[in-house]
Short mmCIF file of C-alpha atoms in Angstrom, two decimals:
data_model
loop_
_atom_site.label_atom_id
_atom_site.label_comp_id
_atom_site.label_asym_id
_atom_site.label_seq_id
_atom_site.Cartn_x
_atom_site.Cartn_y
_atom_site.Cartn_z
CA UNK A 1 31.05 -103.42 168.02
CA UNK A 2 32.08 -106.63 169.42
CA UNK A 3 30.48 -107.90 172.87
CA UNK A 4 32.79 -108.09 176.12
CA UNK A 5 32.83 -111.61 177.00
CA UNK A 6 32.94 -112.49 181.00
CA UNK A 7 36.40 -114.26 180.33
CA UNK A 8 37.82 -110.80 178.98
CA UNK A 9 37.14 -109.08 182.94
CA UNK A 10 39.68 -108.94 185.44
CA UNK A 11 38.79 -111.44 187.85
CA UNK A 12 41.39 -109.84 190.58
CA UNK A 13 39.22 -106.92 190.30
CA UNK A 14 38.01 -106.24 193.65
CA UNK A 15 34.69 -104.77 193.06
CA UNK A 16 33.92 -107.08 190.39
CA UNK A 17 34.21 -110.07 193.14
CA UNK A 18 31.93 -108.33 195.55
CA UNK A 19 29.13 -107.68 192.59
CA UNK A 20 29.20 -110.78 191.85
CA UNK A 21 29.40 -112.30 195.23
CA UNK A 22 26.40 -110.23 195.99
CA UNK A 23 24.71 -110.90 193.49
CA UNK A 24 24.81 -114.67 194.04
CA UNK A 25 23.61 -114.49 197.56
CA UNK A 26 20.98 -111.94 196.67
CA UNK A 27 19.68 -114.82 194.18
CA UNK A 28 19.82 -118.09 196.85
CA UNK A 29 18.28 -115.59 199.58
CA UNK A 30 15.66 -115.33 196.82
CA UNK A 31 14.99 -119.04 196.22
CA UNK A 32 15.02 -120.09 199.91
CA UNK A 33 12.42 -117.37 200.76
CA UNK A 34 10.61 -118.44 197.94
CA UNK A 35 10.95 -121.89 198.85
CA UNK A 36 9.56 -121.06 202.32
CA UNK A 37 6.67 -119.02 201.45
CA UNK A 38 5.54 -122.29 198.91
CA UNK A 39 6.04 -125.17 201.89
CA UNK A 40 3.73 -121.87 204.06
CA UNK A 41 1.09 -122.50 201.37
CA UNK A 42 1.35 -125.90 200.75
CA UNK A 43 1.25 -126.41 204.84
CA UNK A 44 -1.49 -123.68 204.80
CA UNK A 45 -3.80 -124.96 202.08
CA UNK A 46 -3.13 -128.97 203.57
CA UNK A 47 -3.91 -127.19 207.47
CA UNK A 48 -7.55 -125.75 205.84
CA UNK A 49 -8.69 -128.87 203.83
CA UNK A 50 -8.06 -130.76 207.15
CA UNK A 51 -10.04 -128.11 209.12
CA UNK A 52 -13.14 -128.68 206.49
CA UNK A 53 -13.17 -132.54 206.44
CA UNK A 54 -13.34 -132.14 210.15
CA UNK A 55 -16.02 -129.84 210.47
CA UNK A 56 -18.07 -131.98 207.72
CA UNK A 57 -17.53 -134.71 209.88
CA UNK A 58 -18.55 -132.51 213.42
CA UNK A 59 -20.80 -130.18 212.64
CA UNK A 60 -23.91 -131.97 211.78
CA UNK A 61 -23.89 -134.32 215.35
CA UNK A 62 -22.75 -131.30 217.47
CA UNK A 63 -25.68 -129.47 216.06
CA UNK A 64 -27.79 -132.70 216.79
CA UNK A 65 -26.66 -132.71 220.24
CA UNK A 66 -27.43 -129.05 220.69
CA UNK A 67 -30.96 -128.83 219.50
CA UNK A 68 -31.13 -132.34 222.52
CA UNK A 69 -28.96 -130.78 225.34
CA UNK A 70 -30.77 -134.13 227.26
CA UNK A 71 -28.91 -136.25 224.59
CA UNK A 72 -25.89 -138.54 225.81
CA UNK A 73 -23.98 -137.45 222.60
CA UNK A 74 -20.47 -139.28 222.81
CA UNK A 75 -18.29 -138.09 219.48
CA UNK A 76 -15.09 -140.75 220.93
CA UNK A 77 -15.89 -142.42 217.24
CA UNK A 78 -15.71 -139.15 215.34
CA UNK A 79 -12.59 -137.98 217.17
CA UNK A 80 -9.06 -139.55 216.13
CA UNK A 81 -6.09 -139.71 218.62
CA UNK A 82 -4.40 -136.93 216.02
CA UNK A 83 -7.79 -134.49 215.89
CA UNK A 84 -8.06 -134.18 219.62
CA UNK A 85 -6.83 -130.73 220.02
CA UNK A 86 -8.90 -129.76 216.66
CA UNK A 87 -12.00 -130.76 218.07
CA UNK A 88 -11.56 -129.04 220.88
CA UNK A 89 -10.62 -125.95 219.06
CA UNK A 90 -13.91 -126.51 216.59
CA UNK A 91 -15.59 -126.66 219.95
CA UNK A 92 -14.32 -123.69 221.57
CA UNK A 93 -15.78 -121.53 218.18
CA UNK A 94 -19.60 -122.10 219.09
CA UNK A 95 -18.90 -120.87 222.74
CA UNK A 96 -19.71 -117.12 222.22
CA UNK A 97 -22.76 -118.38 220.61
CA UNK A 98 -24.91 -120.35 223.03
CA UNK A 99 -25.86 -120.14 226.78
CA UNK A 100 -27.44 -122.12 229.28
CA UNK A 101 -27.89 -125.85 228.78
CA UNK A 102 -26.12 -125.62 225.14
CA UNK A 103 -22.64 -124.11 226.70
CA UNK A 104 -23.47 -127.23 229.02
CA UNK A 105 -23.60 -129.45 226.11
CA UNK A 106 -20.35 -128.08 224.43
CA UNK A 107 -18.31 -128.15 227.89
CA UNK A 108 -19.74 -131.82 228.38
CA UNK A 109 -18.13 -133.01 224.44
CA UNK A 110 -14.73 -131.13 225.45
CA UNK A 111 -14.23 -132.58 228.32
CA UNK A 112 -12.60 -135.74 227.26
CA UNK A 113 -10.53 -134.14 225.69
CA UNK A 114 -9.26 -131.03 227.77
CA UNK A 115 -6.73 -132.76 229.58
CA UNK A 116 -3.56 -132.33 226.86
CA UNK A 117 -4.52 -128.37 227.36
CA UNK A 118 -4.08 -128.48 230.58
CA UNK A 119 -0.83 -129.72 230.46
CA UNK A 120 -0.12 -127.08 228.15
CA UNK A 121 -0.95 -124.51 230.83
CA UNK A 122 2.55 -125.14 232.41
CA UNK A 123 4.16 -124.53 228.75
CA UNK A 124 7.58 -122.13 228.54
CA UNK A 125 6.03 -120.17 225.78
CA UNK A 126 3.66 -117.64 227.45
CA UNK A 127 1.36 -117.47 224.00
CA UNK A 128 0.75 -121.58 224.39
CA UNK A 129 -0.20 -121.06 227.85
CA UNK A 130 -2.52 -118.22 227.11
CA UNK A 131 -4.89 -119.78 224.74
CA UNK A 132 -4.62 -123.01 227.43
CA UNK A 133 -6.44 -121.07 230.28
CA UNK A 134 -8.44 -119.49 227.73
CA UNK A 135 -9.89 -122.66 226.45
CA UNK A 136 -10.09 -124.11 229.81
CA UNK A 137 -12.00 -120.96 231.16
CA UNK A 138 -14.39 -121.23 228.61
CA UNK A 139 -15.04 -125.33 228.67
CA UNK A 140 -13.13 -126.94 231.30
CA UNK A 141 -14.35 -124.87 234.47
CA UNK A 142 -15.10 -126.18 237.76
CA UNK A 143 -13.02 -129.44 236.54
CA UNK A 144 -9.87 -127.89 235.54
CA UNK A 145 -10.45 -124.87 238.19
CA UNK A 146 -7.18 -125.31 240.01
CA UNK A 147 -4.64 -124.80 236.73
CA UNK A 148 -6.86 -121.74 236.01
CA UNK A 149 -6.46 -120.48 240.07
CA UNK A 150 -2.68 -121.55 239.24
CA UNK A 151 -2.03 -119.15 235.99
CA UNK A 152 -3.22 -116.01 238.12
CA UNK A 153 0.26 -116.18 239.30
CA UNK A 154 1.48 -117.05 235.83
CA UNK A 155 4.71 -114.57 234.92
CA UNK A 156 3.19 -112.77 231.90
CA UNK A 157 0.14 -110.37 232.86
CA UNK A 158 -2.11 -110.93 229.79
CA UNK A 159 -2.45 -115.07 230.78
CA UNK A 160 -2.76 -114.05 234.72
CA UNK A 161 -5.27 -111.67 233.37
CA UNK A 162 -7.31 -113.96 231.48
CA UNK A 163 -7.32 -116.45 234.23
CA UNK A 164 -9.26 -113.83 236.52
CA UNK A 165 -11.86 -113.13 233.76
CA UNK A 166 -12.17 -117.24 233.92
CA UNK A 167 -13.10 -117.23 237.03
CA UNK A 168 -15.57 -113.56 237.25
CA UNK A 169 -18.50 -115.58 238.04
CA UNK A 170 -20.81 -116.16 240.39
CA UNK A 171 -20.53 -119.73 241.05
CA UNK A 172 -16.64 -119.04 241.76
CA UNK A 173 -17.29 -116.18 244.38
CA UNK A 174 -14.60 -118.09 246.87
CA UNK A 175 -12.06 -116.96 244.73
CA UNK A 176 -12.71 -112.83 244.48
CA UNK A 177 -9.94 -112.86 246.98
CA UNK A 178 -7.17 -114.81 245.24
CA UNK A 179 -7.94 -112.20 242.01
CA UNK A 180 -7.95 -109.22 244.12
CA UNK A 181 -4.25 -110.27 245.24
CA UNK A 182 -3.27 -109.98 242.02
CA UNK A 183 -5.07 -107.04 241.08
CA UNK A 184 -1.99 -104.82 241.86
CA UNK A 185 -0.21 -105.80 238.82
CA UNK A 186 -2.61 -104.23 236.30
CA UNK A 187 -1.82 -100.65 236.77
CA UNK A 188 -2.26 -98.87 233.91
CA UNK A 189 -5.34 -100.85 232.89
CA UNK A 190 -8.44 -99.29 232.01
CA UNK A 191 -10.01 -99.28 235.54
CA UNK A 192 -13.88 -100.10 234.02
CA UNK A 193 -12.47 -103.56 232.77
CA UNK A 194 -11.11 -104.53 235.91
CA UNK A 195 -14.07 -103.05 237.51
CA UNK A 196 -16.70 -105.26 235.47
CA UNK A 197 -14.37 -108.51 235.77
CA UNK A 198 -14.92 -107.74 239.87
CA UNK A 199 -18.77 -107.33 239.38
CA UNK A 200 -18.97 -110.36 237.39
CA UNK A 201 -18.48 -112.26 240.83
CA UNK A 202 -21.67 -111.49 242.09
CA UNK A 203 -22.98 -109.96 245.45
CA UNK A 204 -21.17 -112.48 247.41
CA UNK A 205 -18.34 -110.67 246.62
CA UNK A 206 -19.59 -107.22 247.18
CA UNK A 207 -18.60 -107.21 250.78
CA UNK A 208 -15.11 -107.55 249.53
CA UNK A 209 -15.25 -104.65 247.11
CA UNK A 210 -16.68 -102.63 250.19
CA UNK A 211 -13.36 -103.51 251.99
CA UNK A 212 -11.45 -102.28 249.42
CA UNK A 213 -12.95 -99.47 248.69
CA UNK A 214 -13.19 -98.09 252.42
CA UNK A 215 -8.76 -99.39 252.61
CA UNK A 216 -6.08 -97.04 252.50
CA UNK A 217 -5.41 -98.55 248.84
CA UNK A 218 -3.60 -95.98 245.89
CA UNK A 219 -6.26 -94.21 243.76
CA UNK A 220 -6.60 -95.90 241.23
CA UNK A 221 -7.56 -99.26 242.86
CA UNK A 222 -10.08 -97.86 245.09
CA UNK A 223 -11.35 -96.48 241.41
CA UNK A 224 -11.58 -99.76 240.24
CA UNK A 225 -13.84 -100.96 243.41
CA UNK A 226 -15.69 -98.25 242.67
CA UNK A 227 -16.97 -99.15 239.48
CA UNK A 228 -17.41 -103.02 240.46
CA UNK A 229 -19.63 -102.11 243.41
CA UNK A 230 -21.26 -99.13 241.08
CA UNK A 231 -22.06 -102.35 238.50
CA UNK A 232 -23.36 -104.19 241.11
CA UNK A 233 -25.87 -101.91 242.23
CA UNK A 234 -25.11 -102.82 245.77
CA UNK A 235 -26.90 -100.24 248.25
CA UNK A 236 -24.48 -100.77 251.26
CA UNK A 237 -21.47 -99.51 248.56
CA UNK A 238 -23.36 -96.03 249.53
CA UNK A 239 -22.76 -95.24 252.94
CA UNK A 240 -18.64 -96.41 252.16
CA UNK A 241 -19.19 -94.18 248.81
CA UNK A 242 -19.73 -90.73 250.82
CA UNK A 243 -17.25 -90.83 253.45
CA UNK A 244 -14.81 -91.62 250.89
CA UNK A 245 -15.49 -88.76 248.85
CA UNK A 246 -12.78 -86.21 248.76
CA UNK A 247 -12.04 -82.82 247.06
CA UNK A 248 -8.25 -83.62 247.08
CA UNK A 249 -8.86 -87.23 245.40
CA UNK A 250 -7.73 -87.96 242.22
CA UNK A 251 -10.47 -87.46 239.27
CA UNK A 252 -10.98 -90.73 238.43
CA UNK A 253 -11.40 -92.08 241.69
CA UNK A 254 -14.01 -88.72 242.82
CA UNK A 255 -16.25 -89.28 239.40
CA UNK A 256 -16.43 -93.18 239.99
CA UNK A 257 -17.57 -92.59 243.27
CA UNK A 258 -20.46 -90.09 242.47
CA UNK A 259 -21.62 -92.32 239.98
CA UNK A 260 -22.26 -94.99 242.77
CA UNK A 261 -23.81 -92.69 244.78
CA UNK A 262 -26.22 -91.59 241.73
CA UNK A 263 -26.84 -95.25 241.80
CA UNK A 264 -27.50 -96.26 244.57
CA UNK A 265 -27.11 -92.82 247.20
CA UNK A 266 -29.79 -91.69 249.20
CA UNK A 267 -30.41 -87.95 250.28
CA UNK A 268 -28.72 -88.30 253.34
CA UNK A 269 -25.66 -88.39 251.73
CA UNK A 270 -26.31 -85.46 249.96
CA UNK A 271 -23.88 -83.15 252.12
CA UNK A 272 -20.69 -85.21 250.59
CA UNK A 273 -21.65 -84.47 246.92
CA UNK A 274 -22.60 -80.65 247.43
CA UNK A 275 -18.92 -78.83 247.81
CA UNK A 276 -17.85 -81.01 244.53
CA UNK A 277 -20.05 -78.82 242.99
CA UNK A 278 -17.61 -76.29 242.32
CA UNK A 279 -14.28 -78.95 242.34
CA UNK A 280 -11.86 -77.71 239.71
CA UNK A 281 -12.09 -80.52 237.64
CA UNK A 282 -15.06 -80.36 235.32
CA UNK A 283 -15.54 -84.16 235.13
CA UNK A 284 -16.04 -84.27 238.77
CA UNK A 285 -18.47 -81.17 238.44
CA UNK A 286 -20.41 -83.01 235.81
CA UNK A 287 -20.83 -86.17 238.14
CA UNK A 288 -21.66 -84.10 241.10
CA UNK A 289 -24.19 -82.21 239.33
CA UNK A 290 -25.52 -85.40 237.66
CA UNK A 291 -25.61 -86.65 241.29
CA UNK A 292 -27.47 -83.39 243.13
CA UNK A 293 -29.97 -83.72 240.44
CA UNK A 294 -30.83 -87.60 241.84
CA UNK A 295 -30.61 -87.32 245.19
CA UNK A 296 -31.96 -83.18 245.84
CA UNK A 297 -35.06 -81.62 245.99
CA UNK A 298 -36.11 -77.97 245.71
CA UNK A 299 -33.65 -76.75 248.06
CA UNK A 300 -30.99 -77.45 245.46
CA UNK A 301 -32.45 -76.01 242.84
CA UNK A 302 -30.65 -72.44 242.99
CA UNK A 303 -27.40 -74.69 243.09
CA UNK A 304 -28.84 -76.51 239.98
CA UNK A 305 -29.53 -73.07 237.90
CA UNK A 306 -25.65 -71.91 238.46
CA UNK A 307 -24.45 -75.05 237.05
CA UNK A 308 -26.71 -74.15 233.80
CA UNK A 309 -24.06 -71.55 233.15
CA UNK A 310 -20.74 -73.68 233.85
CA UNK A 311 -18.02 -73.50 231.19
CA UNK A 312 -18.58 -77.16 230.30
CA UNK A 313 -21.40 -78.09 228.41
CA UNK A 314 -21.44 -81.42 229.76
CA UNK A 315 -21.77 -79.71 233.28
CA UNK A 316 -24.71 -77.57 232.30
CA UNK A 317 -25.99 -80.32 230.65
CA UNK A 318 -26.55 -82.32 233.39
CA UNK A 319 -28.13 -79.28 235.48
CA UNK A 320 -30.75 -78.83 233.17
CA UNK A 321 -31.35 -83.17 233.34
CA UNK A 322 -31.44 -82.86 237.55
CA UNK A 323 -34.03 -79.34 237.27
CA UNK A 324 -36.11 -81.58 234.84
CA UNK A 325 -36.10 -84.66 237.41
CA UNK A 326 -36.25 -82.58 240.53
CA UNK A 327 -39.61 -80.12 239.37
CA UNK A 328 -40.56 -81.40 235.65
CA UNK A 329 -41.17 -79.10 232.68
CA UNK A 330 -43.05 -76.78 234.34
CA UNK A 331 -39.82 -75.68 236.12
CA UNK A 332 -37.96 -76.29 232.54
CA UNK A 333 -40.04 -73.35 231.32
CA UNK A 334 -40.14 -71.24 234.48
CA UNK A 335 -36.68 -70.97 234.30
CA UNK A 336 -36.78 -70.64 230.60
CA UNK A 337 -38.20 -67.72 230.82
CA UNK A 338 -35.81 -66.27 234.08
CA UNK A 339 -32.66 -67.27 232.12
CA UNK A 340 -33.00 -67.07 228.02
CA UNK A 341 -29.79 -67.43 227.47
CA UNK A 342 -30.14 -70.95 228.84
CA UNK A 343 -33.46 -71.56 226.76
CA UNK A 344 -32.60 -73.84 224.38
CA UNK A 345 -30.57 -75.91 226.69
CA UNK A 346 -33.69 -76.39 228.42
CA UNK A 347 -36.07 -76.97 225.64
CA UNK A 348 -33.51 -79.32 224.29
CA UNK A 349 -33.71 -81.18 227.60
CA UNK A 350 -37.57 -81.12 227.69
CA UNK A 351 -38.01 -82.64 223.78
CA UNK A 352 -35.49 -85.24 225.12
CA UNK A 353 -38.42 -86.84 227.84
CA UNK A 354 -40.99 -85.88 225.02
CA UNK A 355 -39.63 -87.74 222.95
#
């Protein structure tokens, strides 16, 4: 049989022009894409033999300078024009590492060279801009303090968001009201983040979270001061705490606040906490009882030996926990004995402190 030879096909033949028409773009898309993925890797592999030359070069005089925080290391010799923004970046990756004087020393060898990120803060592409306030949180605070206080009213959420953990500290305290401005536009975000980003301002700020936590504020924000103040430990939050405490509030906001008053309550404010006892929700129930078990005595121990039989284990849980702190485990076995069923709730309880 003889072989059909390309010349003998129809070239008019419609389908045979789209084959082959296909085919041929099928086979360029191949070598550009394969093209591409080779200058990738060759780019890659030139990016990460640049990246180890530098660190060779860095690593042994940063170490040097952090084992001598009193050292007047200056690394202007080891640093080209070009490696500026690499140095800064092989700074920025011993951060979450040290404390104290040695995230002194690091901010101290950045700081020449922060200024270029910075300018970058102001960039159109939202991802340059985030890992500009980023760096500059971590190594170019209180000089570079005002582009960070700028971003909080940057357009994308995640760098505004980022700019406020920046500035959770202590030392920044003045600016717990610019942040709480903002706070509005996280919705939706896990209130105990936002919660320990407010806490990580410090008591100067607590009479602030107060504030908000006493306003006529939606829900979930007062659930958010809730847990900063709760984090703080602050004893004032208590009083605020109590009168707040509704049945008809939602269950985040109700739980959040009987965990601050398990904190830092007193047994004065024990009459808010009792009718939650019996709230619908058994979350709330859980906290309350948690809570009666802190701040009662005797008199709430019948209270106490209902909750043993709640529905929710994590309810009667946390009975048997508040009998246990309110008369020991000599009332543990006393009401052992009275309620059997609830026995090895209770002796589970009682190996827990023996333990």
């Amino acid at each position: 049989m003889e072989p059909v030879l390309i010349d003998s096909i129809p070239l008019d033949d419609l389908a045979f022009r789209f084959l082959l028409v296909t085919t041929s773009t099928l086979f360029v898309a191949a070598l550009v894409t394969s093209g591409y993925a080779i200058a990738l890797r060759i780019a890659w592999d030139r990016r990460n033999r640049t990246r180890s030359r530098l660190g060779e070069l860095w690593t042994e005089p940063l170490l040097a300078a952090l084992a001598d925080p009193d050292s007047p290391a200056d690394f202007r010799p080891l640093v080209a024009a070009d490696d500026e923004l690499s140095f800064v970046q092989f700074v920025l990756e011993y951060c979450g590492r040290v404390r104290g004087d040695e995230l002194r020393v690091l901010r101290r060898l950045a700081e020449p060279y922060l200024d270029e990120i910075a300018r970058r803060a102001r960039h159109r592409r939202p991802e340059v801009r985030l890992r500009s306030v980023q760096t500059l949180g971590a190594l170019g605070l209180p000089r570079h303090r005002d582009t960070v206080v700028a971003a909080l009213e940057d357009p994308s959420s995640t760098v505004a968001i980022v700019a406020a953990r920046s500035l959770a500290r202590a030392e920044f305290s003045d600016d717990v009201g610019r942040v709480l401005a903002i706070l509005p536009r996280f919705e939706g975000w896990a209130y105990r983040f936002l919660g320990a980003m407010l806490a990580d301002f410090g008591p100067e700020a607590s009479p602030r979270l107060r504030d908000g936590l006493a306003a006529a504020a939606p829900d979930w924000l007062r659930t958010v001061y809730a847990s900063a103040l709760q984090l703080q430990t602050d004893p004032q939050a208590a009083d605020v705490a109590a009168r707040m405490l509704d049945v008809s509030g939602s269950v985040d906001l109700t739980s959040s606040l009987l965990r601050l008053l398990h904190d830092v309550g007193r047994p004065e404010h024990l009459p808010a906490v009792l009718p939650l006892v019996e709230a619908p929700d058994a979350a709330v129930r859980a906290q309350a009882v948690r809570t009666l078990g802190v701040l009662g005595d005797e008199e709430v121990v019948p209270m106490l030996v209902r909750a043993l039989h709640d529905g929710s284990t994590w309810v009667s849980s946390h009975a048997a926990r508040g009998l246990l702190l309110i008369g020991g485990p000599a009332l543990l076995r006393r009401i052992s004995a009275e309620h059997p069923r609830r026995a090895a709730l209770l002796g589970q309880v009682r190996e827990e402190v023996d333990s």
